[in-house]
Amino acid sequence: MNKQVLSILGATGSIGLSTLDVVARHPERFEVFALTGHRQVEKLAELCRQHAPRIAVVAGASEAQTLRELLGAGARTEVLHGASALDMVASAPEVTTVMAAIVGAAGLSSSLAAARAGKRLLLANKEALVMAGELFIDAVRAAGATLLPIDSEHNAIFQSLPAGFDYGLNQCGVRRIVLTASGGPFRTAAVDSLHTVTPDQACAHPNWVMGRKISVDSATMMNKGLEVIEARWLFGVPGERIGVLIHPESVIHSMVEYDDGSVLAQLGNPDMRTPIAHALSYPQRISAGVSPLNLAKVGRLTFEDPDFRRFPCLQLAYQALQAGGTAAASLNAANEEAVAAFLGGKLRFDRIAGTVGEVLEQASHASASSLGDVLDADARARHAARELIRAYA
Ligand code: NDP
Ligand code: MG
């Protein structure tokens, strides 16, 4: 068995750490070439000591200097910094497999670099597909990259689709796909109480432990909206054939409905090491350290339709998908700005959706035929969002 040689982008984050946990269980299969972080230099130093990568990448020159000092003279790991170093480790010839787990638009360039280099690409960075889905999938096809979804819903759908799904929905007898959603911490809270929500309350997800940005997205259900757009590009399914179903237990990770009435789903405990291990070893299966699902203990699985009045961000994402072009890039950028402002105490939780909606309304949705178009839309939406947030303050 040839070892897979890995670059893990966003190694200091929640997905990065879960990836390293699975990797460390199978030293005969995986070798770590590069680990990247951004600001958590001490954590990255600790990971470098454990996994001895050839390269480590951090945000800037001062973080790089600190990391070199922490690792000491004679360390095996070369320390680099900046966005071009991320692109380099994502596309280096030695690397077979890239885990793209940087959060937000900051992950687009390196995810795309891995796709263009034809890597086996494990994609957690959903924002890259939301911003530039068509370009991204074209790059994957042109370079012959293997794109494997890490997002638990998309990984579940991937597992529930027939091999050869690339031939399209109709040829495979797929009627629609259904993304499940936990509904987050405010599924039953009074809508008129949401203006008092604090960052820590929004990040206290009932079932998953995740980074703070995606935790807030789960609380507004923008996360599910981004996932609808992600599914559109990953599976070539139009928005009207992608449904969302609230399932508070997070045991069924998503489903595929077929023309004959069959519904196939993937189940498991809510632990990201399952989709990570699946994608790392695909088409084989390896242990992930996840405890077996005990359905008798879970007892009951429940479901409800999402309420767009409670979760306006979900509706905004469907609207952006419908509008096409750069609308999804504008949605994503406005959301990143609004979430960062909320986490920084500068925007009320219940104003995240209003900010994104207003930016989306103002934006002209140009065609997204080049990366330049996408980055322009991203910059314009961020500017508009910041103005609105300032006006709210
Ligand atoms: P975290 O916030 O836990 O980690 C983010 C990682 O990205 C960290 O390593 C961070 O470095 C790095 N990073 C942050 N900003 C930059 C930047 N500007 N340039 C380079 N690197 C940067 O996020 P998660 O692990 O939760 O999420 C990662 C991605 O995976 C997101 O796109 C998310 O939507 C997706 N995802 C996550 C899931 C989860 O369970 N956590 C589930 C499904 C999808 P540092 O911390 O050192 O500053
Ligand atoms: Mg998900």
XYZ file of C-alpha atoms and ligand atoms in Angstrom:
442
model
C 0.000 0.000 0.000
C 1.400 3.401 -1.003
C 1.216 5.903 1.804
C -0.893 9.003 1.261
C 1.173 12.138 1.753
C -0.930 14.842 3.362
C -1.112 18.608 3.554
C -3.593 19.612 6.254
C -4.717 23.216 5.769
C -6.290 24.605 8.936
C -4.594 21.958 11.117
C -5.075 24.000 14.314
C -8.871 24.128 13.870
C -11.628 21.741 14.821
C -11.583 19.760 11.544
C -7.776 19.865 11.380
C -7.419 18.361 14.853
C -10.011 15.655 14.129
C -8.117 14.820 10.927
C -4.841 14.452 12.822
C -6.593 12.247 15.365
C -7.660 9.829 12.599
C -4.281 10.063 10.838
C -2.419 9.192 14.055
C -4.436 5.944 14.332
C -3.061 4.735 10.969
C 0.639 5.538 10.678
C 1.056 2.811 8.043
C -1.325 4.685 5.691
C -0.575 8.367 6.128
C 2.416 10.650 6.261
C 2.127 14.366 7.060
C 3.938 16.684 4.627
C 2.535 20.071 5.736
C 0.451 21.497 8.571
C -0.944 25.007 8.436
C -2.371 27.291 11.096
C -2.885 31.020 11.203
C -2.575 32.654 14.616
C -2.471 29.710 17.046
C 1.286 29.323 16.897
C 1.735 27.393 20.140
C -0.836 24.830 19.135
C 0.843 24.440 15.746
C 4.230 23.984 17.456
C 2.769 21.162 19.528
C 1.304 19.531 16.378
C 4.672 19.852 14.625
C 6.366 18.037 17.507
C 3.804 15.229 17.303
C 3.626 14.825 13.517
C 7.010 16.114 12.281
C 5.785 17.712 9.027
C 8.326 18.876 6.433
C 6.613 22.304 6.266
C 4.484 24.417 8.604
C 2.692 27.575 7.463
C 1.407 30.456 9.621
C -0.152 33.884 9.013
C 2.792 36.294 8.872
C 6.487 36.850 9.474
C 6.154 37.420 13.227
C 4.135 34.205 13.745
C 6.743 32.378 11.659
C 9.560 33.715 13.819
C 7.757 32.659 17.001
C 7.130 29.184 15.608
C 10.804 28.761 14.624
C 11.818 29.734 18.158
C 9.315 27.328 19.698
C 10.539 24.459 17.500
C 14.199 25.228 18.180
C 17.295 24.948 16.036
C 17.680 21.679 14.184
C 13.925 21.093 13.866
C 12.923 18.997 10.857
C 10.098 21.413 10.008
C 10.641 24.365 7.698
C 8.430 27.336 8.647
C 6.784 29.485 5.936
C 4.089 32.142 6.032
C 1.382 33.781 3.956
C -1.180 32.877 1.327
C 1.312 31.876 -1.363
C 2.838 29.309 1.017
C -0.653 27.850 1.544
C -1.078 27.497 -2.231
C 2.366 25.912 -2.462
C 1.750 23.194 0.146
C -1.694 22.528 -1.392
C -0.135 21.815 -4.778
C 3.389 20.511 -3.998
C 4.334 17.521 -6.160
C 5.166 15.333 -3.109
C 1.592 15.701 -1.804
C -1.098 13.181 -2.759
C -3.918 14.366 -0.502
C -5.046 17.758 0.779
C -7.421 18.368 3.677
C -8.865 21.846 2.991
C -10.095 22.962 6.424
C -9.380 26.690 6.546
C -12.518 28.605 7.535
C -14.162 31.043 5.137
C -13.122 32.791 1.928
C -9.517 32.649 3.174
C -9.540 28.980 2.113
C -10.588 29.531 -1.498
C -7.178 30.060 -3.081
C -5.466 27.043 -1.503
C -8.474 24.746 -2.067
C -8.483 25.783 -5.715
C -4.713 25.280 -5.945
C -5.165 21.681 -4.754
C -7.955 21.117 -7.287
C -5.877 22.567 -10.121
C -2.951 20.353 -9.141
C -5.195 17.284 -9.493
C -4.917 16.232 -5.835
C -7.147 13.966 -3.839
C -8.996 16.861 -2.199
C -10.900 16.417 1.057
C -13.024 19.559 1.164
C -14.317 20.914 4.476
C -14.007 24.560 3.361
C -17.571 24.824 2.033
C -17.211 28.587 1.508
C -14.904 27.897 -1.477
C -17.692 26.058 -3.287
C -20.303 28.613 -2.279
C -18.226 31.457 -3.681
C -16.912 29.880 -6.849
C -18.751 26.579 -7.337
C -18.753 26.464 -11.106
C -15.108 27.482 -11.478
C -14.140 25.069 -8.753
C -15.881 22.055 -10.260
C -14.479 22.940 -13.704
C -10.972 22.985 -12.181
C -11.539 19.603 -10.503
C -12.687 18.084 -13.814
C -9.962 19.668 -15.931
C -7.177 18.490 -13.622
C -8.707 15.081 -12.840
C -8.716 15.830 -9.097
C -10.715 13.570 -6.752
C -13.102 15.701 -4.710
C -14.379 14.089 -1.500
C -16.832 15.977 0.733
C -16.059 16.307 4.449
C -19.171 18.242 5.455
C -21.132 15.497 7.232
C -24.309 16.026 5.153
C -22.488 15.930 1.821
C -20.392 13.006 2.891
C -23.634 11.203 3.820
C -25.122 12.008 0.406
C -21.943 10.871 -1.330
C -22.232 7.571 0.556
C -25.939 7.223 -0.374
C -25.543 7.941 -4.101
C -24.761 5.194 -6.609
C -21.191 4.989 -7.929
C -21.096 6.811 -11.263
C -23.420 9.535 -10.058
C -21.498 11.870 -12.301
C -23.797 10.749 -15.128
C -26.471 12.927 -13.549
C -29.538 12.865 -11.407
C -32.038 11.482 -13.916
C -29.901 8.637 -15.230
C -29.400 7.413 -11.667
C -33.081 7.641 -10.766
C -32.490 10.241 -8.057
C -35.547 12.389 -7.314
C -34.056 14.732 -4.736
C -31.603 15.045 -1.939
C -32.513 16.011 1.598
C -30.045 17.748 3.905
C -30.753 17.226 7.571
C -30.171 20.062 10.039
C -30.111 20.051 13.837
C -31.832 23.445 14.024
C -29.037 24.697 16.296
C -29.362 26.091 19.816
C -32.344 28.402 19.051
C -34.678 25.961 17.319
C -37.375 26.462 19.941
C -36.371 29.831 21.441
C -38.877 32.685 21.174
C -37.999 34.604 17.981
C -38.406 37.946 19.772
C -35.788 36.913 22.370
C -32.967 36.477 19.832
C -31.719 40.072 20.071
C -30.130 39.251 23.438
C -28.150 36.224 22.247
C -24.438 36.323 23.172
C -21.581 34.763 21.133
C -21.087 32.014 23.724
C -24.795 31.132 23.623
C -24.740 31.006 19.823
C -21.634 28.794 19.835
C -23.098 26.275 22.296
C -24.291 23.813 19.674
C -26.462 21.003 21.047
C -24.735 18.149 19.127
C -21.473 19.243 17.494
C -18.301 20.915 18.782
C -17.048 23.168 15.967
C -15.182 26.395 15.216
C -16.945 29.617 16.205
C -17.835 30.836 12.705
C -19.642 27.650 11.657
C -21.274 27.456 15.095
C -22.881 30.875 14.575
C -23.851 29.819 11.040
C -25.568 26.765 12.551
C -27.475 28.971 14.984
C -28.799 31.187 12.143
C -29.092 28.174 9.805
C -26.975 30.066 7.270
C -24.808 26.972 7.558
C -27.598 24.905 6.010
C -28.077 27.551 3.350
C -24.375 27.410 2.469
C -24.719 23.626 2.387
C -27.611 23.798 -0.087
C -25.328 25.785 -2.417
C -22.440 23.388 -1.691
C -24.668 20.432 -2.640
C -25.738 22.128 -5.857
C -22.107 22.162 -7.048
C -20.883 18.911 -5.552
C -23.725 16.837 -6.949
C -24.958 18.915 -9.911
C -28.459 19.139 -8.413
C -30.670 22.228 -8.980
C -31.827 24.066 -5.862
C -35.460 22.984 -6.235
C -34.366 19.371 -5.834
C -32.464 20.024 -2.597
C -34.615 19.902 0.519
C -33.833 20.708 4.151
C -35.312 18.781 7.064
C -34.774 19.613 10.715
C -33.692 16.557 12.676
C -32.595 17.653 16.169
C -30.857 14.377 17.121
C -28.246 14.672 14.301
C -28.128 10.901 13.785
C -29.274 10.783 10.153
C -26.655 12.879 8.398
C -28.651 13.335 5.142
C -30.662 11.329 2.604
C -31.153 10.611 -1.083
C -34.669 10.033 -2.386
C -35.002 7.820 -5.485
C -37.739 7.682 -8.145
C -38.947 4.275 -6.917
C -39.694 5.698 -3.451
C -36.525 4.379 -1.793
C -34.752 6.728 0.578
C -31.092 5.948 1.354
C -29.405 7.630 4.287
C -26.183 7.484 6.254
C -26.410 7.353 10.055
C -23.885 7.651 12.842
C -22.991 9.470 16.016
C -22.340 13.176 15.391
C -18.527 13.014 15.229
C -16.641 14.558 12.299
C -14.027 11.800 12.476
C -16.505 9.538 10.608
C -16.707 11.600 7.384
C -12.993 12.447 7.709
C -12.012 8.766 7.971
C -14.386 7.907 5.128
C -12.772 10.441 2.807
C -9.217 9.637 3.927
C -9.592 5.933 3.164
C -12.218 5.953 0.366
C -13.123 3.516 -1.156
C -11.916 1.438 1.803
C -13.030 1.824 5.419
C -10.811 2.421 8.435
C -11.475 2.876 12.145
C -12.049 6.473 13.236
C -12.211 6.200 17.026
C -15.950 6.932 16.914
C -18.175 5.031 19.334
C -20.787 2.783 17.677
C -24.267 4.216 17.203
C -26.661 2.832 19.803
C -30.136 3.473 18.386
C -31.912 1.886 21.341
C -30.203 4.448 23.568
C -31.079 7.297 21.172
C -34.642 5.983 21.419
C -36.402 8.248 18.991
C -35.587 10.248 15.886
C -37.699 13.326 15.192
C -38.187 15.626 12.202
C -39.782 18.960 11.343
C -39.813 21.368 8.402
C -37.664 24.500 8.788
C -39.485 27.782 9.391
C -38.121 30.535 7.117
C -39.415 33.230 9.492
C -37.291 31.843 12.310
C -34.365 31.165 9.962
C -34.386 33.876 7.251
C -30.744 33.125 6.387
C -31.798 29.774 4.936
C -34.214 31.488 2.584
C -31.574 34.058 1.588
C -29.251 31.244 0.528
C -31.932 29.676 -1.685
C -32.517 33.131 -3.198
C -28.808 33.604 -3.902
C -28.638 30.190 -5.554
C -31.648 31.083 -7.692
C -30.124 34.453 -8.661
C -26.920 32.703 -9.790
C -23.675 34.353 -10.907
C -21.849 36.097 -8.085
C -24.888 36.250 -5.766
C -23.644 33.358 -3.619
C -20.210 34.996 -3.289
C -21.937 38.190 -2.088
C -24.079 36.201 0.357
C -21.015 34.439 1.747
C -18.948 37.602 2.105
C -21.745 39.563 3.797
C -22.325 36.656 6.156
C -18.632 36.390 7.081
C -18.574 40.100 7.906
C -21.813 39.926 9.897
C -20.719 36.855 11.868
C -17.309 38.385 12.646
C -19.059 41.573 13.841
C -21.440 39.533 15.996
C -18.563 37.510 17.509
C -16.733 40.789 18.146
C -19.710 42.277 19.993
C -20.469 44.794 17.217
C -23.709 43.401 15.780
C -26.796 41.888 17.351
C -27.453 38.242 16.538
C -30.879 38.996 15.079
C -29.319 41.530 12.679
C -27.081 39.032 10.893
C -29.849 38.014 8.482
C -30.938 41.624 7.870
C -27.368 42.618 7.026
C -26.910 39.746 4.579
C -30.334 40.325 3.017
C -29.673 44.028 2.509
C -26.269 43.390 0.885
C -27.786 40.768 -1.386
C -30.479 43.202 -2.464
C -27.956 45.953 -3.239
C -25.534 43.698 -5.108
C -25.590 43.405 -8.874
C -25.264 39.717 -9.614
C -22.695 39.595 -12.381
C -21.697 36.375 -14.058
C -19.088 34.406 -12.101
C -17.002 33.395 -15.070
C -13.595 34.234 -13.612
C -12.000 34.241 -10.197
C -11.667 38.026 -10.587
C -15.478 38.353 -10.857
C -15.904 36.332 -7.668
C -13.277 38.254 -5.700
C -14.752 41.601 -6.871
C -18.208 40.565 -5.673
C -16.692 39.386 -2.382
C -14.924 42.724 -1.835
C -17.985 44.805 -2.728
C -20.254 42.781 -0.437
C -17.807 43.073 2.464
C -17.661 46.827 2.014
C -21.471 47.112 1.897
C -21.846 44.859 4.951
C -19.355 46.892 6.993
C -21.253 50.087 6.173
C -24.515 48.549 7.348
C -22.934 47.180 10.511
C -21.507 50.620 11.281
C -24.944 52.142 10.765
C -26.500 49.625 13.179
C -23.933 50.410 15.906
P -11.902 26.541 13.092
O -12.191 27.962 13.347
O -11.906 25.573 14.227
O -10.480 26.410 12.345
C -10.156 27.222 11.265
C -8.732 26.949 10.786
O -8.417 27.884 9.742
C -7.676 27.159 11.868
O -6.606 26.267 11.627
C -7.237 28.616 11.640
O -5.934 28.892 12.136
C -7.266 28.665 10.126
N -7.469 30.020 9.601
C -8.345 30.962 10.043
N -8.254 32.080 9.294
C -7.297 31.844 8.366
C -6.724 32.627 7.324
N -7.127 33.884 7.071
N -5.740 32.067 6.561
C -5.318 30.813 6.798
N -5.826 30.006 7.774
C -6.788 30.527 8.555
O -12.926 26.056 11.946
P -13.548 24.608 11.707
O -12.493 23.556 11.780
O -14.772 24.464 12.508
O -14.030 24.768 10.196
C -13.145 24.698 9.092
C -13.958 24.573 7.811
O -14.634 23.329 7.839
C -15.023 25.649 7.648
O -15.148 25.984 6.291
C -16.306 24.955 8.130
O -17.454 25.467 7.503
C -16.037 23.524 7.686
N -16.754 22.521 8.470
C -16.509 22.376 9.802
C -17.195 21.445 10.558
C -16.887 21.213 12.011
O -17.432 20.281 12.606
N -16.032 22.003 12.646
C -18.243 20.600 9.954
C -18.401 20.814 8.542
C -17.690 21.744 7.833
P -5.655 29.418 13.668
O -6.711 28.774 14.519
O -4.263 28.920 13.930
O -5.742 30.906 13.663
Mg -22.526 20.242 7.801
